[in-house]
PDB file of C-alpha atoms in Angstrom:
ATOM      1  CA  MET A  28      -0.986  -0.320 -15.167  1.00  0.00           C
ATOM      2  CA  ILE A  29      -3.582   2.257 -16.215  1.00  0.00           C
ATOM      3  CA  LYS A  30      -7.176   1.545 -17.208  1.00  0.00           C
ATOM      4  CA  ILE A  31      -9.888   3.789 -18.567  1.00  0.00           C
ATOM      5  CA  ASN A  32     -13.345   2.581 -17.509  1.00  0.00           C
ATOM      6  CA  ASP A  33     -11.844  -0.887 -16.866  1.00  0.00           C
ATOM      7  CA  LYS A  34     -10.132  -1.081 -20.274  1.00  0.00           C
ATOM      8  CA  LYS A  35      -6.377  -1.411 -19.988  1.00  0.00           C
ATOM      9  CA  ILE A  36      -4.144   1.074 -21.786  1.00  0.00           C
ATOM     10  CA  ASP A  37      -1.452  -0.757 -23.752  1.00  0.00           C
ATOM     11  CA  THR A  38       1.647   1.352 -24.224  1.00  0.00           C
ATOM     12  CA  ALA A  39       4.234   0.878 -26.974  1.00  0.00           C
ATOM     13  CA  TYR A  40       7.473   2.780 -27.459  1.00  0.00           C
ATOM     14  CA  PHE A  41       9.190   4.545 -30.330  1.00  0.00           C
ATOM     15  CA  PRO A  42      12.886   3.790 -30.961  1.00  0.00           C
ATOM     16  CA  ASP A  43      13.862   6.871 -28.959  1.00  0.00           C
ATOM     17  CA  GLY A  44      12.046   5.512 -25.897  1.00  0.00           C
ATOM     18  CA  THR A  45       9.037   7.853 -25.982  1.00  0.00           C
ATOM     19  CA  SER A  46       5.623   6.283 -25.479  1.00  0.00           C
ATOM     20  CA  SER A  47       2.895   5.629 -28.016  1.00  0.00           C
ATOM     21  CA  PHE A  48      -0.640   4.494 -27.219  1.00  0.00           C
ATOM     22  CA  ARG A  49      -4.267   4.782 -28.285  1.00  0.00           C
ATOM     23  CA  ALA A  50      -7.325   5.450 -26.123  1.00  0.00           C
ATOM     24  CA  ASP A  51     -11.001   5.437 -27.037  1.00  0.00           C
ATOM     25  CA  ILE A  52     -12.831   8.016 -24.968  1.00  0.00           C
ATOM     26  CA  PRO A  53     -16.206   6.785 -23.610  1.00  0.00           C
ATOM     27  CA  ASP A  54     -19.282   8.941 -23.117  1.00  0.00           C
ATOM     28  CA  GLY A  55     -20.376  10.033 -19.645  1.00  0.00           C
ATOM     29  CA  GLU A  56     -18.167  10.193 -16.584  1.00  0.00           C
ATOM     30  CA  ILE A  57     -14.714   8.713 -16.921  1.00  0.00           C
ATOM     31  CA  SER A  58     -12.939   6.639 -14.297  1.00  0.00           C
ATOM     32  CA  LEU A  59      -9.228   5.958 -14.578  1.00  0.00           C
ATOM     33  CA  THR A  60      -7.568   3.243 -12.502  1.00  0.00           C
ATOM     34  CA  TRP A  61      -3.844   3.477 -11.846  1.00  0.00           C
ATOM     35  CA  CYS A  62      -2.083   0.550 -10.177  1.00  0.00           C
ATOM     36  CA  PHE A  63       1.458   1.835  -9.869  1.00  0.00           C
ATOM     37  CA  ASP A  64       4.171  -0.163 -11.647  1.00  0.00           C
ATOM     38  CA  GLY A  65       6.752   2.574 -12.184  1.00  0.00           C
ATOM     39  CA  ASN A  66       7.387   6.305 -12.513  1.00  0.00           C
ATOM     40  CA  GLU A  67       7.143   6.180 -16.315  1.00  0.00           C
ATOM     41  CA  GLU A  68       3.383   5.713 -15.912  1.00  0.00           C
ATOM     42  CA  MET A  69       3.133   9.302 -14.691  1.00  0.00           C
ATOM     43  CA  ILE A  70       3.776  10.605 -18.196  1.00  0.00           C
ATOM     44  CA  THR A  71       1.211   8.129 -19.609  1.00  0.00           C
ATOM     45  CA  LEU A  72      -1.343   9.450 -17.139  1.00  0.00           C
ATOM     46  CA  PHE A  73      -0.465  13.024 -18.074  1.00  0.00           C
ATOM     47  CA  TYR A  74      -0.841  12.319 -21.798  1.00  0.00           C
ATOM     48  CA  LEU A  75      -4.079  10.384 -21.283  1.00  0.00           C
ATOM     49  CA  VAL A  76      -5.819  13.046 -19.194  1.00  0.00           C
ATOM     50  CA  ASN A  77      -4.841  15.790 -21.639  1.00  0.00           C
ATOM     51  CA  HIS A  78      -6.034  13.649 -24.553  1.00  0.00           C
ATOM     52  CA  ILE A  79      -9.405  13.140 -22.835  1.00  0.00           C
ATOM     53  CA  ARG A  80      -9.797  16.870 -22.180  1.00  0.00           C
ATOM     54  CA  ARG A  81      -8.943  17.673 -25.811  1.00  0.00           C
ATOM     55  CA  ILE A  82     -11.619  15.268 -27.101  1.00  0.00           C
ATOM     56  CA  ARG A  83     -14.186  16.059 -24.392  1.00  0.00           C
ATOM     57  CA  LYS A  84     -13.625  19.450 -22.818  1.00  0.00           C
ATOM     58  CA  ASP A  85     -16.485  18.931 -20.334  1.00  0.00           C
ATOM     59  CA  ALA A  86     -15.392  15.451 -19.219  1.00  0.00           C
ATOM     60  CA  LYS A  87     -15.501  14.653 -15.511  1.00  0.00           C
ATOM     61  CA  ILE A  88     -12.545  12.413 -14.726  1.00  0.00           C
ATOM     62  CA  SER A  89     -12.027  10.500 -11.492  1.00  0.00           C
ATOM     63  CA  LEU A  90      -8.968   8.494 -10.506  1.00  0.00           C
ATOM     64  CA  VAL A  91      -8.763   5.248  -8.547  1.00  0.00           C
ATOM     65  CA  MET A  92      -5.205   4.959  -7.250  1.00  0.00           C
ATOM     66  CA  PRO A  93      -5.073   2.148  -4.645  1.00  0.00           C
ATOM     67  CA  TYR A  94      -1.428   2.814  -3.745  1.00  0.00           C
ATOM     68  CA  ILE A  95      -0.022   6.332  -3.452  1.00  0.00           C
ATOM     69  CA  PRO A  96       3.440   6.546  -5.075  1.00  0.00           C
ATOM     70  CA  ASN A  97       6.061   8.314  -2.942  1.00  0.00           C
ATOM     71  CA  ALA A  98       3.864   7.854   0.143  1.00  0.00           C
ATOM     72  CA  ARG A  99       6.849   6.912   2.313  1.00  0.00           C
ATOM     73  CA  MET A 100       8.592  10.234   1.646  1.00  0.00           C
ATOM     74  CA  ASP A 101       6.024  12.157   3.664  1.00  0.00           C
ATOM     75  CA  ARG A 102       8.533  14.362   5.487  1.00  0.00           C
ATOM     76  CA  VAL A 103      12.119  15.496   5.201  1.00  0.00           C
ATOM     77  CA  LYS A 104      14.646  16.058   7.958  1.00  0.00           C
ATOM     78  CA  ASN A 105      17.704  17.218   6.033  1.00  0.00           C
ATOM     79  CA  ALA A 106      18.328  19.845   3.370  1.00  0.00           C
ATOM     80  CA  ASP A 107      19.516  17.304   0.776  1.00  0.00           C
ATOM     81  CA  GLU A 108      16.353  15.165   0.985  1.00  0.00           C
ATOM     82  CA  VAL A 109      13.837  15.694  -1.826  1.00  0.00           C
ATOM     83  CA  PHE A 110      10.201  15.936  -0.704  1.00  0.00           C
ATOM     84  CA  THR A 111       8.946  13.669  -3.497  1.00  0.00           C
ATOM     85  CA  LEU A 112       5.447  13.153  -2.084  1.00  0.00           C
ATOM     86  CA  LYS A 113       4.820  16.897  -2.120  1.00  0.00           C
ATOM     87  CA  TYR A 114       5.923  17.267  -5.739  1.00  0.00           C
ATOM     88  CA  PHE A 115       4.067  14.140  -6.846  1.00  0.00           C
ATOM     89  CA  SER A 116       0.907  15.542  -5.252  1.00  0.00           C
ATOM     90  CA  GLN A 117       1.399  18.812  -7.134  1.00  0.00           C
ATOM     91  CA  PHE A 118       1.605  16.841 -10.380  1.00  0.00           C
ATOM     92  CA  LEU A 119      -1.554  14.911  -9.527  1.00  0.00           C
ATOM     93  CA  ASN A 120      -3.433  18.056  -8.525  1.00  0.00           C
ATOM     94  CA  SER A 121      -2.540  19.703 -11.833  1.00  0.00           C
ATOM     95  CA  LEU A 122      -4.658  17.049 -13.619  1.00  0.00           C
ATOM     96  CA  ASP A 123      -7.758  18.328 -11.788  1.00  0.00           C
ATOM     97  CA  PHE A 124      -9.529  15.036 -11.020  1.00  0.00           C
ATOM     98  CA  GLU A 125     -13.061  15.070  -9.628  1.00  0.00           C
ATOM     99  CA  THR A 126     -11.967  12.583  -6.967  1.00  0.00           C
ATOM    100  CA  VAL A 127      -8.843  10.580  -6.215  1.00  0.00           C
ATOM    101  CA  LYS A 128      -9.747   7.317  -4.452  1.00  0.00           C
ATOM    102  CA  VAL A 129      -6.952   5.664  -2.483  1.00  0.00           C
ATOM    103  CA  TYR A 130      -6.605   2.780  -0.021  1.00  0.00           C
ATOM    104  CA  ASP A 131      -4.680   2.812   3.242  1.00  0.00           C
ATOM    105  CA  PRO A 132      -2.378   5.813   2.739  1.00  0.00           C
ATOM    106  CA  HIS A 133       0.920   5.641   4.592  1.00  0.00           C
ATOM    107  CA  SER A 134       0.144   8.786   6.599  1.00  0.00           C
ATOM    108  CA  ASN A 135      -2.288  11.695   6.721  1.00  0.00           C
ATOM    109  CA  VAL A 136       0.251  13.867   4.920  1.00  0.00           C
ATOM    110  CA  SER A 137      -0.961  12.352   1.635  1.00  0.00           C
ATOM    111  CA  GLU A 138      -4.541  13.280   2.529  1.00  0.00           C
ATOM    112  CA  ALA A 139      -3.463  16.863   3.134  1.00  0.00           C
ATOM    113  CA  LEU A 140      -1.450  17.190  -0.083  1.00  0.00           C
ATOM    114  CA  ILE A 141      -3.756  15.507  -2.638  1.00  0.00           C
ATOM    115  CA  ASN A 142      -6.833  17.444  -3.740  1.00  0.00           C
ATOM    116  CA  SER A 143     -10.275  15.765  -3.639  1.00  0.00           C
ATOM    117  CA  VAL A 144      -8.819  12.620  -2.076  1.00  0.00           C
ATOM    118  CA  VAL A 145     -11.226   9.926  -0.861  1.00  0.00           C
ATOM    119  CA  ILE A 146      -9.918   7.266   1.528  1.00  0.00           C
ATOM    120  CA  MET A 147     -11.631   4.014   0.640  1.00  0.00           C
ATOM    121  CA  PRO A 148     -12.320   1.464   3.413  1.00  0.00           C
ATOM    122  CA  HIS A 149      -9.833  -1.388   3.681  1.00  0.00           C
ATOM    123  CA  ILE A 150     -10.841  -2.747   7.106  1.00  0.00           C
ATOM    124  CA  PRO A 151     -13.101  -5.320   5.334  1.00  0.00           C
ATOM    125  CA  PHE A 152      -9.937  -6.749   3.746  1.00  0.00           C
ATOM    126  CA  ILE A 153      -8.476  -7.376   7.205  1.00  0.00           C
ATOM    127  CA  GLU A 154     -11.741  -8.855   8.442  1.00  0.00           C
ATOM    128  CA  GLU A 155     -11.663 -11.260   5.501  1.00  0.00           C
ATOM    129  CA  VAL A 156      -8.171 -12.341   6.513  1.00  0.00           C
ATOM    130  CA  MET A 157      -9.382 -12.937  10.077  1.00  0.00           C
ATOM    131  CA  ASP A 158     -12.119 -15.182   8.717  1.00  0.00           C
ATOM    132  CA  ARG A 159      -9.666 -17.135   6.577  1.00  0.00           C
ATOM    133  CA  ILE A 160      -7.261 -17.837   9.441  1.00  0.00           C
ATOM    134  CA  ASP A 161     -10.017 -18.395  12.030  1.00  0.00           C
ATOM    135  CA  PHE A 162      -8.750 -15.567  14.219  1.00  0.00           C
ATOM    136  CA  ARG A 163     -10.159 -16.001  17.757  1.00  0.00           C
ATOM    137  CA  LYS A 164     -10.344 -13.342  20.434  1.00  0.00           C
ATOM    138  CA  GLU A 165      -9.765 -15.650  23.389  1.00  0.00           C
ATOM    139  CA  ASN A 166      -6.202 -16.687  22.535  1.00  0.00           C
ATOM    140  CA  ASP A 167      -5.005 -14.611  19.569  1.00  0.00           C
ATOM    141  CA  VAL A 168      -3.555 -11.113  19.411  1.00  0.00           C
ATOM    142  CA  LEU A 169      -2.987  -8.414  16.828  1.00  0.00           C
ATOM    143  CA  PHE A 170       0.432  -6.866  16.417  1.00  0.00           C
ATOM    144  CA  TYR A 171       1.158  -3.344  15.200  1.00  0.00           C
ATOM    145  CA  PRO A 172       4.829  -2.865  14.288  1.00  0.00           C
ATOM    146  CA  ASP A 173       5.093   0.791  15.328  1.00  0.00           C
ATOM    147  CA  ALA A 174       3.261   3.607  17.085  1.00  0.00           C
ATOM    148  CA  GLY A 175       1.848   5.057  13.850  1.00  0.00           C
ATOM    149  CA  CYS A 176       0.276   1.748  12.891  1.00  0.00           C
ATOM    150  CA  ALA A 177      -1.090   1.230  16.397  1.00  0.00           C
ATOM    151  CA  LYS A 178      -2.714   4.667  16.361  1.00  0.00           C
ATOM    152  CA  LYS A 179      -4.392   3.859  13.047  1.00  0.00           C
ATOM    153  CA  TYR A 180      -5.843   0.499  14.059  1.00  0.00           C
ATOM    154  CA  GLU A 181      -6.076   0.185  17.849  1.00  0.00           C
ATOM    155  CA  ASN A 182      -9.739   1.272  17.906  1.00  0.00           C
ATOM    156  CA  ALA A 183     -10.751  -0.598  14.755  1.00  0.00           C
ATOM    157  CA  PHE A 184     -10.905  -4.099  16.233  1.00  0.00           C
ATOM    158  CA  CYS A 185     -12.117  -5.621  19.511  1.00  0.00           C
ATOM    159  CA  PHE A 186      -9.053  -7.822  19.939  1.00  0.00           C
ATOM    160  CA  PRO A 187      -6.113  -7.635  22.336  1.00  0.00           C
ATOM    161  CA  TYR A 188      -2.976  -6.273  20.719  1.00  0.00           C
ATOM    162  CA  LEU A 189       0.728  -5.730  21.117  1.00  0.00           C
ATOM    163  CA  LYS A 190       2.733  -3.028  19.431  1.00  0.00           C
ATOM    164  CA  GLY A 191       6.354  -2.640  18.463  1.00  0.00           C
ATOM    165  CA  ASP A 192       8.857   0.029  19.374  1.00  0.00           C
ATOM    166  CA  LYS A 193      11.296   0.185  16.467  1.00  0.00           C
ATOM    167  CA  LYS A 194      14.724   1.748  16.570  1.00  0.00           C
ATOM    168  CA  ARG A 195      15.624   2.793  13.011  1.00  0.00           C
ATOM    169  CA  ASP A 196      18.472   4.717  11.411  1.00  0.00           C
ATOM    170  CA  TRP A 197      16.656   7.506   9.544  1.00  0.00           C
ATOM    171  CA  ARG A 198      19.327   7.922   6.869  1.00  0.00           C
ATOM    172  CA  THR A 199      19.771   4.243   5.969  1.00  0.00           C
ATOM    173  CA  GLY A 200      16.327   2.939   6.965  1.00  0.00           C
ATOM    174  CA  LYS A 201      18.001   0.032   8.765  1.00  0.00           C
ATOM    175  CA  ILE A 202      16.134  -1.348  11.783  1.00  0.00           C
ATOM    176  CA  GLU A 203      18.494  -1.473  14.741  1.00  0.00           C
ATOM    177  CA  GLY A 204      16.134  -3.085  17.257  1.00  0.00           C
ATOM    178  CA  LEU A 205      12.513  -3.772  18.202  1.00  0.00           C
ATOM    179  CA  GLU A 206      10.772  -4.240  21.540  1.00  0.00           C
ATOM    180  CA  LEU A 207       7.225  -5.440  22.333  1.00  0.00           C
ATOM    181  CA  ILE A 208       4.838  -3.172  24.230  1.00  0.00           C
ATOM    182  CA  GLY A 209       1.702  -4.589  25.860  1.00  0.00           C
ATOM    183  CA  ASN A 210       0.513  -7.608  27.823  1.00  0.00           C
ATOM    184  CA  ILE A 211       2.030 -10.757  26.384  1.00  0.00           C
ATOM    185  CA  PRO A 212      -0.325 -13.758  26.826  1.00  0.00           C
ATOM    186  CA  SER A 213       0.846 -16.378  29.297  1.00  0.00           C
ATOM    187  CA  GLU A 214      -0.471 -19.230  27.139  1.00  0.00           C
ATOM    188  CA  SER A 215       0.224 -20.101  23.487  1.00  0.00           C
ATOM    189  CA  TYR A 216      -1.268 -17.587  21.088  1.00  0.00           C
ATOM    190  CA  ASN A 217      -1.384 -16.827  17.387  1.00  0.00           C
ATOM    191  CA  VAL A 218      -0.649 -13.403  15.909  1.00  0.00           C
ATOM    192  CA  LEU A 219      -1.910 -11.348  12.993  1.00  0.00           C
ATOM    193  CA  ILE A 220       0.531  -8.546  12.109  1.00  0.00           C
ATOM    194  CA  ILE A 221      -1.142  -5.591  10.396  1.00  0.00           C
ATOM    195  CA  ASP A 222       0.501  -2.767   8.469  1.00  0.00           C
ATOM    196  CA  ASP A 223       0.006  -0.692   5.344  1.00  0.00           C
ATOM    197  CA  ILE A 224       3.102  -1.465   3.280  1.00  0.00           C
ATOM    198  CA  CYS A 225       5.904  -3.993   2.923  1.00  0.00           C
ATOM    199  CA  SER A 226       9.105  -3.744   0.920  1.00  0.00           C
ATOM    200  CA  ARG A 227      11.685  -6.440   1.739  1.00  0.00           C
ATOM    201  CA  GLY A 228       9.968  -7.286   5.009  1.00  0.00           C
ATOM    202  CA  GLY A 229      12.684  -6.313   7.478  1.00  0.00           C
ATOM    203  CA  THR A 230      10.232  -4.810   9.953  1.00  0.00           C
ATOM    204  CA  PHE A 231       8.130  -7.963   9.958  1.00  0.00           C
ATOM    205  CA  LEU A 232      11.163 -10.235  10.190  1.00  0.00           C
ATOM    206  CA  HIS A 233      12.311  -8.448  13.354  1.00  0.00           C
ATOM    207  CA  SER A 234       8.732  -8.468  14.660  1.00  0.00           C
ATOM    208  CA  ALA A 235       8.220 -12.186  14.028  1.00  0.00           C
ATOM    209  CA  LYS A 236      11.533 -13.100  15.679  1.00  0.00           C
ATOM    210  CA  LYS A 237      10.617 -11.109  18.774  1.00  0.00           C
ATOM    211  CA  LEU A 238       7.097 -12.554  18.881  1.00  0.00           C
ATOM    212  CA  LYS A 239       8.446 -16.104  18.615  1.00  0.00           C
ATOM    213  CA  GLU A 240      10.839 -15.360  21.480  1.00  0.00           C
ATOM    214  CA  CYS A 241       7.789 -14.327  23.503  1.00  0.00           C
ATOM    215  CA  GLY A 242       5.806 -17.514  22.915  1.00  0.00           C
ATOM    216  CA  ALA A 243       3.839 -16.818  19.723  1.00  0.00           C
ATOM    217  CA  GLY A 244       2.525 -19.778  17.753  1.00  0.00           C
ATOM    218  CA  ASP A 245       1.403 -19.202  14.160  1.00  0.00           C
ATOM    219  CA  ILE A 246       2.139 -15.712  12.843  1.00  0.00           C
ATOM    220  CA  TYR A 247       0.257 -14.222   9.894  1.00  0.00           C
ATOM    221  CA  LEU A 248       0.846 -10.930   8.112  1.00  0.00           C
ATOM    222  CA  TYR A 249      -1.577  -8.542   6.424  1.00  0.00           C
ATOM    223  CA  VAL A 250      -0.267  -5.570   4.428  1.00  0.00           C
ATOM    224  CA  THR A 251      -2.459  -3.560   2.081  1.00  0.00           C
ATOM    225  CA  HIS A 252       0.438  -2.780  -0.268  1.00  0.00           C
ATOM    226  CA  CYS A 253       3.173  -5.376  -0.819  1.00  0.00           C
ATOM    227  CA  GLU A 254       6.084  -4.600  -3.118  1.00  0.00           C
ATOM    228  CA  ASN A 255       7.542  -7.334  -5.301  1.00  0.00           C
ATOM    229  CA  THR A 256      10.847  -6.791  -3.477  1.00  0.00           C
ATOM    230  CA  ILE A 257       9.479  -8.880  -0.600  1.00  0.00           C
ATOM    231  CA  LEU A 258      10.722 -11.877  -2.624  1.00  0.00           C
ATOM    232  CA  ASP A 259      14.293 -10.539  -2.306  1.00  0.00           C
ATOM    233  CA  GLY A 260      14.214 -10.249   1.481  1.00  0.00           C
ATOM    234  CA  GLU A 261      14.800 -12.797   4.223  1.00  0.00           C
ATOM    235  CA  LEU A 262      11.207 -12.788   5.458  1.00  0.00           C
ATOM    236  CA  ILE A 263       9.608 -14.783   2.655  1.00  0.00           C
ATOM    237  CA  ASN A 264      11.761 -17.883   3.265  1.00  0.00           C
ATOM    238  CA  SER A 265      12.324 -17.463   6.998  1.00  0.00           C
ATOM    239  CA  GLY A 266       9.541 -19.829   8.024  1.00  0.00           C
ATOM    240  CA  LEU A 267       8.466 -17.308  10.669  1.00  0.00           C
ATOM    241  CA  ILE A 268       5.318 -16.144   8.839  1.00  0.00           C
ATOM    242  CA  LYS A 269       2.750 -18.840   8.056  1.00  0.00           C
ATOM    243  CA  LYS A 270       0.935 -16.800   5.382  1.00  0.00           C
ATOM    244  CA  ILE A 271       1.118 -13.270   3.980  1.00  0.00           C
ATOM    245  CA  PHE A 272      -2.071 -11.567   2.780  1.00  0.00           C
ATOM    246  CA  THR A 273      -2.140  -8.499   0.551  1.00  0.00           C
ATOM    247  CA  THR A 274      -3.881  -6.771  -2.338  1.00  0.00           C
ATOM    248  CA  ASP A 275      -2.482  -6.473  -5.839  1.00  0.00           C
ATOM    249  CA  SER A 276      -2.266  -2.678  -5.637  1.00  0.00           C
ATOM    250  CA  ILE A 277       1.476  -2.969  -6.357  1.00  0.00           C
ATOM    251  CA  TYR A 278       2.185  -6.702  -5.971  1.00  0.00           C
ATOM    252  CA  THR A 279       2.373  -8.474  -9.354  1.00  0.00           C
ATOM    253  CA  SER A 280       4.456 -11.579  -8.580  1.00  0.00           C
ATOM    254  CA  GLU A 281       3.445 -15.055  -7.442  1.00  0.00           C
ATOM    255  CA  ASN A 282       4.571 -16.971  -4.383  1.00  0.00           C
ATOM    256  CA  GLU A 283       2.952 -19.818  -2.483  1.00  0.00           C
ATOM    257  CA  ASN A 284       3.383 -17.920   0.797  1.00  0.00           C
ATOM    258  CA  ILE A 285       1.496 -14.841  -0.447  1.00  0.00           C
ATOM    259  CA  GLU A 286      -2.270 -14.748  -0.925  1.00  0.00           C
ATOM    260  CA  ILE A 287      -4.154 -11.972  -2.745  1.00  0.00           C
ATOM    261  CA  ILE A 288      -7.327 -10.958  -0.902  1.00  0.00           C
ATOM    262  CA  ARG A 289      -8.397  -8.018  -3.125  1.00  0.00           C
ATOM    263  CA  THR A 290      -7.629  -7.364  -6.771  1.00  0.00           C
ATOM    264  CA  PHE A 291      -7.553  -3.994  -8.502  1.00  0.00           C
ATOM    265  CA  ARG A 292      -5.933  -5.040 -11.774  1.00  0.00           C
TER     266      ARG A 292
END
């Protein structure tokens, strides 16, 4: 979904599959919002920016892109792996935006590759979740599923936390095991799991199982970016997670177990 100054671009298609759309170009600075729904939107963005620059050669164009496509492919380990994040960033940079505002990038590689990137604060989203679930310091803990997540958040909140040590097959992405690191409370405690992205929820399923084994009560999950594929995984119907909180940066479905805490669409 792409908007120009909050007005959605509606795309039609010719019989051969190529896109057709119209766009009125406003005066003043122009802000585009791109909530990623698929790779085909890249060509729409390319057409739109070039159309704007043809009509208004002096236009200053900024981009709000809550979720960074290809963010997971932030490194390669084998010769046959395509470094899609690098090439996507080159495409984005070629459009010469004044700023590119993003939320909770998967790693700092995106920050290094995308020109004029601005990381917008998302900690208030997590604080809102804490308010909604009545998160209490004296008997509740945060959980970070891996070392990268722990490094990102461990100094952001004044709450005790545990972190996970995942064993994953790099080629298949399959999680082969997970251990808890940290001081596990001796009395009953609730948990808020925090991470940046969720696909089918395998990481959080393994995490929740391990936490339950170690005495956790209610378990909640916050992810900034939740893919619709979460509905195809085991997590959503496992009964292990009491409520999942996310934004609609890429999530467009509906489920009673998932609550939107910030909308971009």
